[in-house]
Short mmCIF file of C-alpha atoms in Angstrom, two decimals:
data_model
loop_
_atom_site.label_atom_id
_atom_site.label_comp_id
_atom_site.label_asym_id
_atom_site.label_seq_id
_atom_site.Cartn_x
_atom_site.Cartn_y
_atom_site.Cartn_z
CA GLY A 1 0.13 -0.05 0.07
CA GLY A 2 0.88 3.60 -0.22
CA VAL A 3 1.89 6.10 2.35
CA ASN A 4 -0.18 9.02 3.33
CA ARG A 5 1.47 10.36 6.46
CA GLY A 6 5.04 11.07 7.56
CA THR A 7 7.78 13.34 6.00
CA ASP A 8 7.53 14.50 2.42
CA GLU A 9 10.41 12.07 1.69
CA GLN A 10 8.56 9.04 3.40
CA VAL A 11 5.34 9.98 1.46
CA LEU A 12 7.01 10.14 -1.91
CA LEU A 13 9.50 7.27 -1.46
CA GLY A 14 6.77 5.12 0.07
CA ASN A 15 4.27 5.49 -2.78
CA LEU A 16 6.89 5.31 -5.63
CA LEU A 17 8.95 2.44 -4.16
CA ALA A 18 5.77 0.40 -3.50
CA THR A 19 4.49 1.03 -7.12
CA GLN A 20 8.00 0.10 -8.75
CA ARG A 21 8.08 -3.01 -6.66
CA LEU A 22 4.69 -3.94 -7.90
CA LEU A 23 5.67 -3.30 -11.50
CA ASP A 24 8.96 -5.34 -10.98
CA ALA A 25 6.91 -8.19 -9.59
CA VAL A 26 4.47 -8.06 -12.67
CA SER A 27 7.28 -7.96 -15.10
CA THR A 28 8.41 -11.40 -13.99
CA ARG A 29 4.94 -12.97 -15.01
CA GLY A 30 5.83 -12.51 -18.73
CA PRO A 31 3.33 -11.94 -21.48
CA GLY A 32 -0.29 -12.27 -20.53
CA GLY A 33 0.45 -11.46 -16.90
CA PRO A 34 -2.12 -9.99 -14.57
CA ARG A 35 -3.88 -6.51 -15.01
CA ILE A 36 -2.92 -3.83 -12.60
CA VAL A 37 -5.64 -2.27 -10.72
CA PHE A 38 -4.32 0.76 -8.81
CA THR A 39 -6.01 2.68 -6.20
CA SER A 40 -4.95 6.32 -6.31
CA SER A 41 -6.55 9.33 -4.84
CA ALA A 42 -8.66 12.42 -5.75
CA GLN A 43 -5.64 14.24 -4.18
CA VAL A 44 -4.17 14.17 -7.70
CA TYR A 45 -6.77 16.88 -8.53
CA ARG A 46 -6.53 20.56 -7.49
CA MET A 47 -8.74 20.49 -4.44
CA SER A 48 -8.91 24.22 -3.45
CA GLY A 49 -11.63 26.05 -5.40
CA ALA A 50 -12.30 23.15 -7.77
CA PRO A 51 -15.86 22.33 -8.56
CA LYS A 52 -17.13 18.83 -7.28
CA PRO A 53 -17.67 16.28 -8.02
CA PHE A 54 -14.48 15.81 -10.01
CA ARG A 55 -14.59 14.33 -13.49
CA GLU A 56 -12.04 12.26 -15.19
CA SER A 57 -11.49 15.13 -17.64
CA HIS A 58 -10.58 17.45 -14.62
CA PRO A 59 -6.80 18.29 -14.93
CA ALA A 60 -4.70 16.44 -12.54
CA VAL A 61 -2.64 19.14 -10.64
CA PRO A 62 -1.90 18.02 -7.18
CA GLU A 63 -1.42 20.58 -4.49
CA THR A 64 0.02 18.19 -1.86
CA VAL A 65 2.96 15.94 -1.48
CA TYR A 66 0.60 13.03 -1.21
CA GLY A 67 -1.09 14.02 -4.33
CA VAL A 68 2.11 14.36 -6.28
CA ALA A 69 3.19 10.91 -5.04
CA LYS A 70 -0.10 9.42 -6.28
CA LYS A 71 0.14 11.14 -9.75
CA SER A 72 3.68 10.12 -10.16
CA ALA A 73 2.82 6.45 -9.14
CA GLU A 74 0.03 6.60 -11.90
CA ASP A 75 2.53 7.82 -14.44
CA LEU A 76 4.88 4.96 -13.56
CA ILE A 77 2.06 2.52 -14.14
CA ARG A 78 0.94 4.22 -17.54
CA LEU A 79 4.59 4.22 -18.61
CA SER A 80 5.06 0.48 -17.90
CA GLY A 81 2.94 -0.68 -20.65
CA PHE A 82 1.10 -3.13 -18.59
CA PRO A 83 -2.69 -3.61 -18.70
CA HIS A 84 -4.12 -1.33 -16.12
CA CYS A 85 -6.89 0.35 -14.54
CA ILE A 86 -6.40 3.45 -12.31
CA LEU A 87 -9.14 4.36 -9.71
CA ARG A 88 -9.08 7.71 -8.12
CA LEU A 89 -11.02 7.28 -4.90
CA THR A 90 -12.50 10.02 -2.91
#
């Protein structure tokens, strides 16, 4: 799981290292491996002054370290090329 408390460094490293380890594990499965379902957060959106509810078309502009960590983890998954689904929970 991810990290949502601690120092900025702990939050960033906890989320990104966990995601990279997941991708490393999936890569050992070879072609046709499992699909990744990643639980992200609404924190990837600009929270202050933004209309709610958020839509998928809403720009992802995180304002917190946790939001940056989750958005960066999403980007790692997208760049991996593995089949995936990203859920931004609120």
